[in-house]
Amino acid sequence: MTEARVTENPVPPTGTSAELLLDGVSRSYGDNLAVRSISAEVPASKISVIVGPSGCGKSTLLRIISGLDEPTAGRVEFEGVPVKGVPEGLAMVFQDYSRSLYPWMRVDKNVAFPIKHLPAKERAERVRFAIDEVGLSGKEKLYPWQMSGGMQQRVAIARALASHPKLLLMDEPYASVDAQTRADLEDLLMRIQAELGITVLVVTHDIDESVYLADRIIVLSAPPSVVAEVIDVDLPRPRDHIATKTDPRFVEIRGHVTRLLRSKEQATSA
Amino acid sequence: MTLSQHGTEVHVPLSAPESEAVEERAAQPLAPRRRIRSGIPWPVRVVLRVLAPAAILLVWWLLSQSPRIGLFVKDPKTAFQRFVDEFLSGDPSRLFLGDATYDHLVPSVGRALAGLGIAIVVGVVVGVVLGLSPVLTALFQPMVHLGRSLPSPALLGVFFFLFGTGASPKIFLIAFSVVWPILLNTIDGVSSIGQTRAQAAQVFRIPGRDVLFSIVLPGASPKIFAGIRTSLSFALILMIISELQKSENGLGYLLIQSQRTFDYAGFWAVLIALVVLGVAFNFIFLAIERRALAWHRGATQQND
């Protein structure tokens, strides 16, 4: 099934991949400072992962990056242009697939919805490609609620891909699925990223996941969050769950990130 | 540095267990669920369903045999005969319907549907506007509750004064009376669409028109339908009430006329027509709802 697809669907041309820049981004709600002076660079055509303890303002940061919220200080640049409102070329996958997909639309309609403005022929082509890309061919006419959680999240990924994003944001995308499905979806993401060369920014609280997926890890501290460290992960690709996760380098980086998060937590609770 | 640009193909076979899970869920038929739920074999169920109507008919017949009550309560057979004579006919060109159907039932139903139609349009439009704006909701909420709690038949005189004596005062009375359940349910449905769904629409830069017609309205539709269902029965009640005064036709008019002329068989025939009408309305409504909300039944059953 997977072999056949490659010949049928050539990789569509994507624009030059985007680069995201955070420069001293802060956001407070009243007196409550959620994130404090975050500065980081998200390299183009790579997978970057923001990891941090729960409640560290990861979602706030994603809202700011996606233009849904504005920072109280600092700036966000996408492809060298300051972000004001949701920028073109950005797509997002939410944690809660059951709420982000529309239960009254079948799979193909859900995927086609963000690109409704395109001519029918191109739209159909993109939908077919995106659904194929996440391995859901033949399931186009199902409703999301007729599928397992993992498959619903695949639909959400397909919907994001259909809009041909340069930057794909993922907010705890696999936090609501079981471990086996999660592993499959992580590999799916890495394969798609490699094929399409898009820039991916994942937010997670899972340290293993961050090291396994990332070219670059941005470690956040407990709130009010600052960047504790930026780590470039030099593990070879393609990665897989057995070889990569037993690689001494993987174990070393994971230990390092864990220590970073733990020491920060202790510092705040002490 | 560029380990993975496009062109590199890293394929991971999809997990088999997941694909199977889909088949299993999607193939779930509805019929066995129903059988399990009721747990009663169908012949017994048919008997049980027939039992209550049969009892009513029996009591009706017994009452009609009483020398005093029988003056008013005509026996079922006479009443049904009269119903068939007046509301039905043997003429295929008239769709097997009788004079009373064309002269009274059709105008009544026309006004009820016109009133209900106005109420649906106004209720949904205003409900969407209010539901999307917390400020407007707060502003108009007292008015909505005032209007809702007003016993609307009391306003019939006002409507006669405003709209004369034709069909329009009746239509507007029905519309005014039945708009509230639709309005309140639409507000409720629209304001409970959910943050993630709204956010997803924002991130994908969905134009406002599509958000309205493809997200807000479908998302609120289960609640809107529940409101319309309540309004439907209200509309039938108000239809009769509006015809009790200053009316030249309609089932309510027929009801009053037959009582005034001591034509009690005719009176009971109208009641039968009303029962048939109510059942037909409900049947048609359920058929529409079943089609429009098929996704909703499926989605909620999965969450059980």
Coordinates of C-alpha atoms in Angstrom, one line a residue:
Chain A
M1 CA 0.0 0.0 0.0
T2 CA 2.7 2.4 1.0
E3 CA 5.0 1.5 -1.9
A4 CA 2.2 2.0 -4.5
R5 CA 1.5 5.4 -3.3
V6 CA 4.8 6.9 -4.1
T7 CA 4.5 6.3 -7.8
E8 CA 0.9 7.5 -7.9
N9 CA 1.5 10.7 -6.0
P10 CA 4.5 12.7 -6.8
V11 CA 5.5 15.1 -4.0
P12 CA 3.8 18.4 -4.7
P13 CA 6.0 21.5 -4.9
T14 CA 6.1 23.4 -1.7
G15 CA 7.3 26.9 -1.4
T16 CA 10.6 27.8 0.3
S17 CA 10.3 26.6 3.8
A18 CA 9.6 29.1 6.5
E19 CA 11.6 30.2 9.4
L20 CA 10.1 31.3 12.7
L21 CA 11.7 33.8 15.0
L22 CA 10.7 34.5 18.6
D23 CA 12.4 37.6 20.1
G24 CA 11.8 38.3 23.7
V25 CA 8.1 37.2 23.6
S26 CA 6.2 37.8 26.9
R27 CA 2.6 37.4 27.6
S28 CA 0.8 38.2 30.8
Y29 CA -2.8 38.0 31.8
G30 CA -3.3 40.8 34.3
D31 CA -0.7 40.3 37.0
N32 CA -0.1 36.7 35.9
L33 CA 3.0 36.4 33.7
A34 CA 2.5 33.3 31.6
V35 CA 5.7 33.4 29.4
R36 CA 8.6 35.6 30.1
S37 CA 11.0 36.9 27.4
I38 CA 11.1 33.8 25.1
S39 CA 13.7 34.0 22.4
A40 CA 14.2 31.1 20.0
E41 CA 14.7 30.3 16.3
V42 CA 12.8 27.6 14.5
P43 CA 14.8 26.5 11.5
A44 CA 13.2 25.9 8.1
S45 CA 12.4 22.4 6.9
K46 CA 13.2 20.9 10.3
I47 CA 11.2 19.5 13.2
S48 CA 11.5 21.6 16.3
V49 CA 9.9 20.7 19.6
I50 CA 9.0 22.9 22.5
V51 CA 9.1 20.8 25.7
G52 CA 8.2 21.9 29.2
P53 CA 6.3 21.0 32.3
S54 CA 2.5 21.2 32.2
G55 CA 1.2 24.7 32.8
C56 CA 4.4 26.3 31.5
G57 CA 2.6 28.4 28.9
K58 CA 3.3 26.2 25.9
S59 CA -0.3 26.7 24.6
T60 CA 0.0 30.4 25.2
L61 CA 3.1 30.5 23.1
L62 CA 1.4 28.5 20.3
R63 CA -1.5 30.9 20.3
I64 CA 0.9 33.8 19.9
I65 CA 2.9 32.1 17.1
S66 CA -0.3 31.2 15.2
G67 CA -1.5 34.8 15.5
L68 CA -4.5 34.0 17.6
D69 CA -3.1 36.0 20.5
E70 CA -0.7 38.9 20.8
P71 CA 2.4 39.1 23.0
T72 CA 2.5 41.8 25.6
A73 CA 6.1 42.3 24.8
G74 CA 8.6 41.1 22.1
R75 CA 7.9 40.0 18.6
V76 CA 7.2 37.0 16.4
E77 CA 8.5 36.9 12.8
F78 CA 7.4 34.3 10.3
E79 CA 9.6 34.3 7.1
G80 CA 11.0 37.6 8.2
V81 CA 7.6 39.3 8.5
P82 CA 6.1 40.2 11.9
V83 CA 3.1 38.0 12.8
K84 CA -0.2 40.0 12.8
G85 CA -3.2 37.7 12.7
V86 CA -3.0 34.2 11.4
P87 CA -0.3 34.2 8.8
E88 CA -0.7 32.5 5.4
G89 CA 1.1 29.2 5.1
L90 CA 0.4 28.1 8.6
A91 CA -1.6 25.0 9.7
M92 CA -2.3 23.5 13.0
V93 CA -3.1 20.2 14.6
F94 CA -4.9 20.3 17.9
Q95 CA -4.6 17.9 20.8
D96 CA -8.4 17.3 21.0
Y97 CA -9.2 15.8 17.6
S98 CA -12.8 15.1 18.6
R99 CA -13.3 18.8 19.1
S100 CA -11.2 20.2 16.3
L101 CA -12.7 18.0 13.5
Y102 CA -16.3 18.7 12.5
P103 CA -18.5 15.6 13.3
W104 CA -21.2 16.6 10.7
M105 CA -18.6 16.3 7.8
R106 CA -17.3 13.1 6.4
V107 CA -13.5 12.7 6.3
D108 CA -13.0 14.1 2.8
K109 CA -15.2 17.2 3.6
N110 CA -13.2 17.8 6.8
V111 CA -9.9 17.7 4.9
A112 CA -11.3 19.9 2.1
F113 CA -12.8 22.5 4.3
P114 CA -9.8 24.8 4.8
I115 CA -9.3 24.8 1.0
K116 CA -12.9 25.4 -0.1
H117 CA -11.9 28.5 -2.0
L118 CA -9.7 26.5 -4.5
P119 CA -11.0 25.2 -7.8
A120 CA -12.8 21.9 -7.5
K121 CA -10.2 19.9 -9.4
E122 CA -7.2 21.1 -7.5
R123 CA -9.1 20.7 -4.2
A124 CA -10.0 17.1 -5.0
E125 CA -6.3 16.5 -6.0
R126 CA -5.0 17.9 -2.7
V127 CA -7.6 16.0 -0.6
R128 CA -6.7 12.8 -2.3
F129 CA -3.0 13.4 -1.8
A130 CA -3.4 14.4 1.9
I131 CA -5.6 11.5 2.8
D132 CA -3.2 9.1 1.0
E133 CA -0.3 10.7 2.8
V134 CA -1.7 9.8 6.2
G135 CA -2.7 6.3 5.1
L136 CA -6.5 6.8 5.1
S137 CA -7.3 6.0 1.5
G138 CA -10.7 4.3 1.2
K139 CA -11.9 5.9 4.5
E140 CA -12.9 9.2 2.8
K141 CA -16.7 8.7 3.3
L142 CA -16.5 7.8 7.0
Y143 CA -17.5 10.3 9.7
P144 CA -14.8 11.1 12.2
W145 CA -16.8 9.5 15.0
Q146 CA -16.7 6.2 13.2
M147 CA -12.9 6.1 13.6
S148 CA -10.5 5.4 16.3
G149 CA -8.7 8.3 18.0
G150 CA -5.5 7.7 16.1
M151 CA -7.2 7.7 12.8
Q152 CA -9.1 10.9 13.7
Q153 CA -5.7 12.6 14.4
R154 CA -4.6 11.4 11.0
V155 CA -7.6 13.2 9.5
A156 CA -6.5 16.3 11.4
I157 CA -3.0 16.0 10.0
A158 CA -4.4 15.5 6.5
R159 CA -6.5 18.6 6.9
A160 CA -3.5 20.5 7.8
L161 CA -1.5 19.1 4.9
A162 CA -4.2 19.9 2.4
S163 CA -3.6 23.6 2.9
H164 CA 0.0 23.1 1.8
P165 CA 1.5 24.7 4.9
K166 CA 5.0 25.9 5.2
L167 CA 4.8 25.8 8.9
L168 CA 2.9 23.0 10.7
L169 CA 2.1 23.7 14.4
M170 CA 1.1 20.8 16.6
D171 CA -0.3 21.3 20.1
E172 CA 0.3 18.2 22.1
P173 CA -0.9 16.2 19.1
Y174 CA -0.5 12.7 20.5
A175 CA -1.4 13.3 24.1
S176 CA -4.9 11.7 23.8
V177 CA -4.0 8.5 22.0
D178 CA -2.6 5.2 23.3
A179 CA 1.2 4.4 23.3
Q180 CA 1.3 2.2 20.2
T181 CA -0.8 4.6 18.1
R182 CA 1.4 7.4 19.4
A183 CA 4.5 5.7 18.2
D184 CA 3.0 5.1 14.7
L185 CA 1.9 8.7 14.5
E186 CA 5.4 10.0 15.4
D187 CA 6.8 8.0 12.6
L188 CA 4.1 9.2 10.3
L189 CA 4.9 12.8 11.1
M190 CA 8.7 12.3 10.5
R191 CA 8.0 10.5 7.1
I192 CA 5.7 13.3 6.0
Q193 CA 8.1 16.0 7.1
A194 CA 10.9 14.3 5.2
E195 CA 8.8 13.9 2.1
L196 CA 7.4 17.4 2.0
G197 CA 10.2 19.3 3.6
I198 CA 7.9 21.4 5.7
T199 CA 8.8 23.2 8.9
V200 CA 7.2 21.5 11.9
L201 CA 6.9 22.9 15.4
V202 CA 5.5 20.5 18.0
V203 CA 4.6 21.3 21.6
T204 CA 4.7 18.5 24.0
H205 CA 5.3 17.6 27.7
D206 CA 6.7 14.2 26.7
I207 CA 10.5 14.2 26.9
D208 CA 11.0 10.9 25.0
E209 CA 8.8 12.3 22.2
S210 CA 10.7 15.5 22.0
V211 CA 14.1 13.9 21.6
Y212 CA 12.8 11.3 19.2
L213 CA 11.1 13.8 16.8
A214 CA 13.3 16.8 17.1
D215 CA 16.1 18.4 15.1
R216 CA 16.0 21.1 17.7
I217 CA 14.5 21.0 21.2
I218 CA 13.5 24.3 23.0
V219 CA 13.3 23.5 26.7
L220 CA 11.0 25.7 28.7
S221 CA 11.1 26.2 32.4
A222 CA 8.2 26.2 34.9
P223 CA 6.1 29.4 34.8
P224 CA 6.7 32.2 34.3
S225 CA 8.5 30.4 31.5
V226 CA 11.8 31.2 30.1
V227 CA 13.9 29.2 27.6
A228 CA 16.1 26.9 29.7
E229 CA 18.1 25.6 26.8
V230 CA 18.0 25.1 23.1
I231 CA 19.4 21.7 22.1
D232 CA 20.2 20.6 18.5
V233 CA 19.7 16.9 18.2
D234 CA 22.2 15.2 15.9
L235 CA 20.7 11.8 15.9
P236 CA 20.8 10.3 12.4
R237 CA 17.6 10.0 10.3
P238 CA 15.6 8.0 9.5
R239 CA 14.9 7.2 13.1
D240 CA 13.0 4.3 14.5
H241 CA 11.7 3.4 17.8
I242 CA 14.1 0.6 18.6
A243 CA 17.5 1.7 17.1
T244 CA 17.1 5.4 17.9
K245 CA 15.8 5.0 21.4
T246 CA 18.7 2.6 22.4
D247 CA 21.3 4.9 20.8
P248 CA 23.6 6.1 23.6
R249 CA 23.3 9.6 22.3
F250 CA 19.5 9.5 22.6
V251 CA 19.7 8.3 26.2
E252 CA 22.2 11.0 26.9
I253 CA 20.1 13.9 25.5
R254 CA 17.0 12.5 27.1
G255 CA 18.8 12.5 30.5
H256 CA 20.0 16.0 29.9
V257 CA 16.5 17.3 29.1
T258 CA 15.0 15.5 32.1
R259 CA 17.6 17.0 34.4
L260 CA 16.9 20.5 33.0
L261 CA 13.1 20.1 33.6
R262 CA 13.6 18.6 37.0
S263 CA 16.0 21.1 38.3
K264 CA 13.8 23.9 37.2
E265 CA 10.8 22.3 38.9
Q266 CA 12.7 21.9 42.1
A267 CA 13.9 25.5 41.9
T268 CA 10.4 26.8 41.7
S269 CA 8.9 24.5 44.4
A270 CA 11.8 25.1 46.8
Chain B
M1 CA 22.5 19.6 7.5
T2 CA 19.7 18.8 5.2
L3 CA 19.1 15.3 6.3
S4 CA 15.5 15.2 5.1
Q5 CA 14.5 17.3 2.2
H6 CA 11.7 16.4 -0.1
G7 CA 12.4 13.4 -2.2
T8 CA 13.7 11.3 0.7
E9 CA 11.2 8.5 1.2
V10 CA 11.0 7.0 4.6
H11 CA 8.0 4.7 4.7
V12 CA 6.6 3.1 7.8
P13 CA 3.8 0.6 7.3
L14 CA 0.6 1.6 9.0
S15 CA -0.4 -0.3 12.0
A16 CA -2.8 -3.1 11.3
P17 CA -4.8 -3.0 14.6
E18 CA -5.9 0.6 13.9
S19 CA -7.3 -0.1 10.5
E20 CA -9.3 -3.0 11.9
A21 CA -10.7 -0.9 14.7
V22 CA -12.3 1.4 12.1
E23 CA -14.0 -1.4 10.3
E24 CA -15.4 -2.7 13.5
R25 CA -16.8 0.6 14.6
A26 CA -18.1 1.7 11.2
A27 CA -19.8 -1.6 10.5
Q28 CA -21.8 -1.4 13.8
P29 CA -25.4 -1.7 12.6
L30 CA -28.2 0.0 14.5
A31 CA -30.7 -2.7 14.5
P32 CA -29.2 -5.0 17.2
R33 CA -28.8 -2.1 19.6
R34 CA -32.5 -1.4 19.4
R35 CA -33.5 -5.0 20.0
I36 CA -31.2 -5.1 23.1
R37 CA -32.6 -1.9 24.4
S38 CA -36.3 -2.8 24.4
G39 CA -35.8 -6.5 25.2
I40 CA -39.4 -7.2 24.2
P41 CA -40.3 -9.6 21.3
W42 CA -42.1 -7.7 18.5
P43 CA -45.5 -9.5 18.7
V44 CA -45.8 -8.6 22.4
R45 CA -44.7 -5.0 21.6
V46 CA -47.4 -4.7 18.9
V47 CA -50.1 -5.9 21.4
L48 CA -48.8 -3.4 24.1
R49 CA -48.9 -0.5 21.6
V50 CA -52.5 -1.3 20.5
L51 CA -53.7 -1.7 24.1
A52 CA -54.0 1.9 25.1
P53 CA -55.8 3.2 22.0
A54 CA -58.2 0.2 22.3
A55 CA -58.9 1.1 25.9
I56 CA -59.6 4.7 24.9
L57 CA -62.0 3.6 22.2
L58 CA -63.8 1.4 24.6
V59 CA -64.2 4.1 27.2
W60 CA -65.4 6.5 24.5
W61 CA -68.0 4.0 23.3
L62 CA -69.1 3.3 26.9
L63 CA -69.6 7.0 27.5
S64 CA -71.5 7.4 24.3
Q65 CA -74.0 4.7 25.5
S66 CA -74.8 6.7 28.7
P67 CA -78.3 8.4 28.2
R68 CA -77.1 11.8 29.5
I69 CA -73.4 12.0 28.4
G70 CA -74.3 10.3 25.2
L71 CA -76.1 13.5 24.1
F72 CA -72.7 15.1 23.8
V73 CA -70.4 12.2 23.2
K74 CA -71.2 10.5 20.0
D75 CA -70.1 6.9 19.6
P76 CA -66.8 6.3 17.8
K77 CA -68.4 4.7 14.7
T78 CA -70.6 7.7 14.0
A79 CA -67.7 10.1 14.6
F80 CA -65.4 8.2 12.3
Q81 CA -68.2 8.0 9.7
R82 CA -68.6 11.7 9.8
F83 CA -64.9 12.3 9.6
V84 CA -64.7 10.1 6.5
D85 CA -67.7 11.8 4.9
E86 CA -66.4 15.3 5.4
F87 CA -62.7 15.1 5.3
L88 CA -62.2 12.4 2.7
S89 CA -63.8 11.6 -0.6
G90 CA -63.7 9.0 -3.4
D91 CA -62.5 11.4 -6.0
P92 CA -59.0 10.8 -7.2
S93 CA -58.8 14.2 -8.8
R94 CA -59.2 15.7 -5.3
L95 CA -56.6 13.3 -3.9
F96 CA -59.4 11.5 -2.1
L97 CA -59.9 14.5 0.2
G98 CA -63.2 16.0 1.1
D99 CA -64.7 19.5 1.3
A100 CA -63.9 20.1 4.9
T101 CA -60.2 19.3 4.2
Y102 CA -60.0 21.9 1.5
D103 CA -62.2 24.5 3.1
H104 CA -61.0 24.2 6.7
L105 CA -58.0 21.9 7.3
V106 CA -55.8 23.3 4.5
P107 CA -56.3 27.0 5.5
S108 CA -55.6 26.1 9.1
V109 CA -52.4 24.1 8.3
G110 CA -51.3 26.8 5.9
R111 CA -51.5 29.4 8.6
A112 CA -49.8 27.2 11.2
L113 CA -47.0 26.4 8.8
A114 CA -46.6 30.1 7.8
G115 CA -46.4 31.1 11.4
L116 CA -44.0 28.3 12.2
G117 CA -41.9 29.2 9.1
I118 CA -41.7 32.9 10.2
A119 CA -40.8 31.7 13.7
I120 CA -38.0 29.4 12.4
V121 CA -36.5 32.2 10.3
V122 CA -36.7 34.9 12.9
G123 CA -35.7 32.5 15.8
V124 CA -32.6 31.1 14.0
V125 CA -31.4 34.5 12.6
V126 CA -31.9 36.4 15.8
G127 CA -30.6 33.4 17.8
V128 CA -27.4 33.2 15.8
V129 CA -26.8 36.9 16.2
L130 CA -27.4 36.9 19.9
G131 CA -25.5 33.6 20.4
L132 CA -22.4 35.0 18.8
S133 CA -22.4 38.2 20.8
P134 CA -22.4 37.9 24.6
V135 CA -23.1 41.7 24.8
L136 CA -26.2 41.5 22.7
T137 CA -27.4 38.4 24.7
A138 CA -27.0 40.3 27.9
L139 CA -28.8 43.2 26.4
F140 CA -31.8 41.3 25.1
Q141 CA -32.1 38.5 27.6
P142 CA -34.7 40.3 29.8
M143 CA -36.8 40.9 26.7
V144 CA -36.6 37.4 25.5
H145 CA -37.6 36.0 28.9
L146 CA -40.5 38.6 29.1
G147 CA -41.8 37.6 25.7
R148 CA -41.4 33.9 26.4
S149 CA -43.4 34.0 29.7
L150 CA -46.2 36.1 28.2
P151 CA -49.3 33.9 27.7
S152 CA -49.5 34.8 24.0
P153 CA -53.3 34.1 23.4
A154 CA -53.9 37.1 25.6
L155 CA -52.4 39.2 22.8
L156 CA -54.8 38.0 20.2
G157 CA -56.8 41.2 20.5
V158 CA -53.7 43.2 19.9
F159 CA -52.9 41.3 16.8
F160 CA -56.4 41.7 15.5
F161 CA -56.0 45.5 16.1
L162 CA -52.7 45.6 14.3
F163 CA -53.3 43.3 11.4
G164 CA -57.1 43.3 10.8
T165 CA -59.2 40.2 10.6
G166 CA -57.8 38.2 7.8
A167 CA -55.1 35.5 8.0
S168 CA -52.3 37.7 9.1
P169 CA -53.2 38.3 12.7
K170 CA -53.5 34.5 13.2
I171 CA -50.2 33.9 11.4
F172 CA -48.4 36.5 13.5
L173 CA -49.9 35.2 16.7
I174 CA -48.6 31.7 15.9
A175 CA -45.2 33.1 14.9
F176 CA -45.0 35.2 18.1
S177 CA -46.0 32.3 20.3
V178 CA -43.7 29.6 18.9
V179 CA -40.6 31.7 18.2
W180 CA -39.3 31.5 21.8
P181 CA -38.2 27.8 22.1
I182 CA -36.5 28.1 18.7
L183 CA -34.8 31.4 19.7
L184 CA -33.6 30.2 23.1
N185 CA -32.3 26.9 21.8
T186 CA -30.5 28.6 18.9
I187 CA -28.7 31.0 21.3
D188 CA -27.8 28.0 23.5
G189 CA -26.6 25.9 20.5
V190 CA -24.6 28.7 18.9
S191 CA -22.8 29.7 22.1
S192 CA -21.8 26.1 22.9
I193 CA -20.0 25.5 19.7
G194 CA -16.7 25.1 21.6
Q195 CA -13.4 26.9 21.6
T196 CA -11.3 24.4 19.8
R197 CA -13.8 24.3 16.8
A198 CA -13.8 28.1 16.7
Q199 CA -10.0 28.2 16.9
A200 CA -9.6 25.6 14.2
A201 CA -11.7 27.8 11.9
Q202 CA -9.6 30.8 12.8
V203 CA -6.3 29.1 12.2
F204 CA -7.4 27.8 8.8
R205 CA -8.6 31.4 7.9
I206 CA -12.1 30.1 7.1
P207 CA -14.2 33.1 5.7
G208 CA -17.0 34.2 7.9
R209 CA -19.7 33.0 5.6
D210 CA -18.4 29.5 5.7
V211 CA -17.9 29.6 9.5
L212 CA -21.6 30.6 9.8
F213 CA -23.1 28.0 7.3
S214 CA -20.7 25.1 7.8
I215 CA -19.7 25.4 11.4
V216 CA -22.0 27.5 13.5
L217 CA -25.4 26.4 12.1
P218 CA -24.6 22.6 11.8
G219 CA -23.1 22.7 15.2
A220 CA -26.2 24.3 16.7
S221 CA -28.6 22.2 14.6
P222 CA -29.3 19.5 17.2
K223 CA -30.5 22.2 19.6
I224 CA -32.4 24.1 16.9
F225 CA -34.3 21.0 15.9
A226 CA -35.2 20.3 19.6
G227 CA -36.6 23.9 19.7
I228 CA -38.6 23.4 16.5
R229 CA -40.1 20.2 17.8
T230 CA -41.4 22.0 20.9
S231 CA -42.7 24.8 18.7
L232 CA -44.5 22.4 16.3
S233 CA -46.9 21.3 19.0
F234 CA -47.3 24.9 20.2
A235 CA -48.1 25.9 16.6
L236 CA -51.0 23.4 16.5
I237 CA -52.4 24.7 19.8
L238 CA -52.2 28.3 18.7
M239 CA -53.7 27.5 15.3
I240 CA -56.9 26.4 17.0
I241 CA -56.9 29.2 19.5
S242 CA -56.5 31.8 16.8
E243 CA -59.5 30.5 14.9
L244 CA -62.0 30.6 17.8
Q245 CA -62.7 34.3 17.2
K246 CA -63.3 36.4 14.1
S247 CA -62.7 33.5 11.8
E248 CA -64.4 32.3 8.6
N249 CA -62.7 29.0 8.2
G250 CA -60.3 26.6 9.8
L251 CA -60.5 23.7 12.2
G252 CA -61.0 25.9 15.2
Y253 CA -63.8 27.7 13.5
L254 CA -65.4 24.3 12.6
L255 CA -65.0 23.2 16.2
I256 CA -66.9 26.3 17.5
Q257 CA -69.5 26.1 14.7
S258 CA -70.4 22.5 15.3
Q259 CA -70.8 23.1 19.1
R260 CA -73.0 26.1 18.5
T261 CA -75.3 24.2 16.2
F262 CA -75.4 21.2 18.5
D263 CA -73.7 19.1 15.8
Y264 CA -71.7 16.9 18.1
A265 CA -70.9 14.2 15.6
G266 CA -69.3 17.0 13.5
F267 CA -67.4 18.2 16.6
W268 CA -65.9 14.7 17.2
A269 CA -65.0 14.4 13.5
V270 CA -62.9 17.6 13.8
L271 CA -61.2 16.2 16.9
I272 CA -60.3 13.1 14.9
A273 CA -58.9 15.3 12.1
L274 CA -56.8 17.2 14.7
V275 CA -55.3 13.9 16.0
V276 CA -54.5 12.8 12.4
L277 CA -52.9 16.2 11.8
G278 CA -50.8 16.1 14.9
V279 CA -49.5 12.6 14.2
A280 CA -48.7 13.5 10.6
F281 CA -46.8 16.7 11.6
N282 CA -44.7 14.7 14.1
F283 CA -44.1 12.0 11.6
I284 CA -42.9 14.4 8.9
F285 CA -40.8 16.3 11.4
L286 CA -39.0 13.2 12.7
A287 CA -38.3 12.1 9.1
I288 CA -36.6 15.4 8.4
E289 CA -34.7 15.4 11.6
R290 CA -33.6 11.9 11.1
R291 CA -32.0 12.9 7.7
A292 CA -30.5 16.2 8.9
L293 CA -29.1 14.9 12.1
A294 CA -27.9 11.5 11.1
W295 CA -24.3 12.5 12.1
H296 CA -25.5 13.6 15.5
R297 CA -27.1 10.4 16.4
G298 CA -24.0 8.5 15.4
A299 CA -21.7 10.8 17.2
T300 CA -23.6 10.7 20.4
Q301 CA -24.0 6.9 20.3
Q302 CA -20.2 6.6 20.1
N303 CA -19.9 8.6 23.3
D304 CA -22.2 6.4 25.3

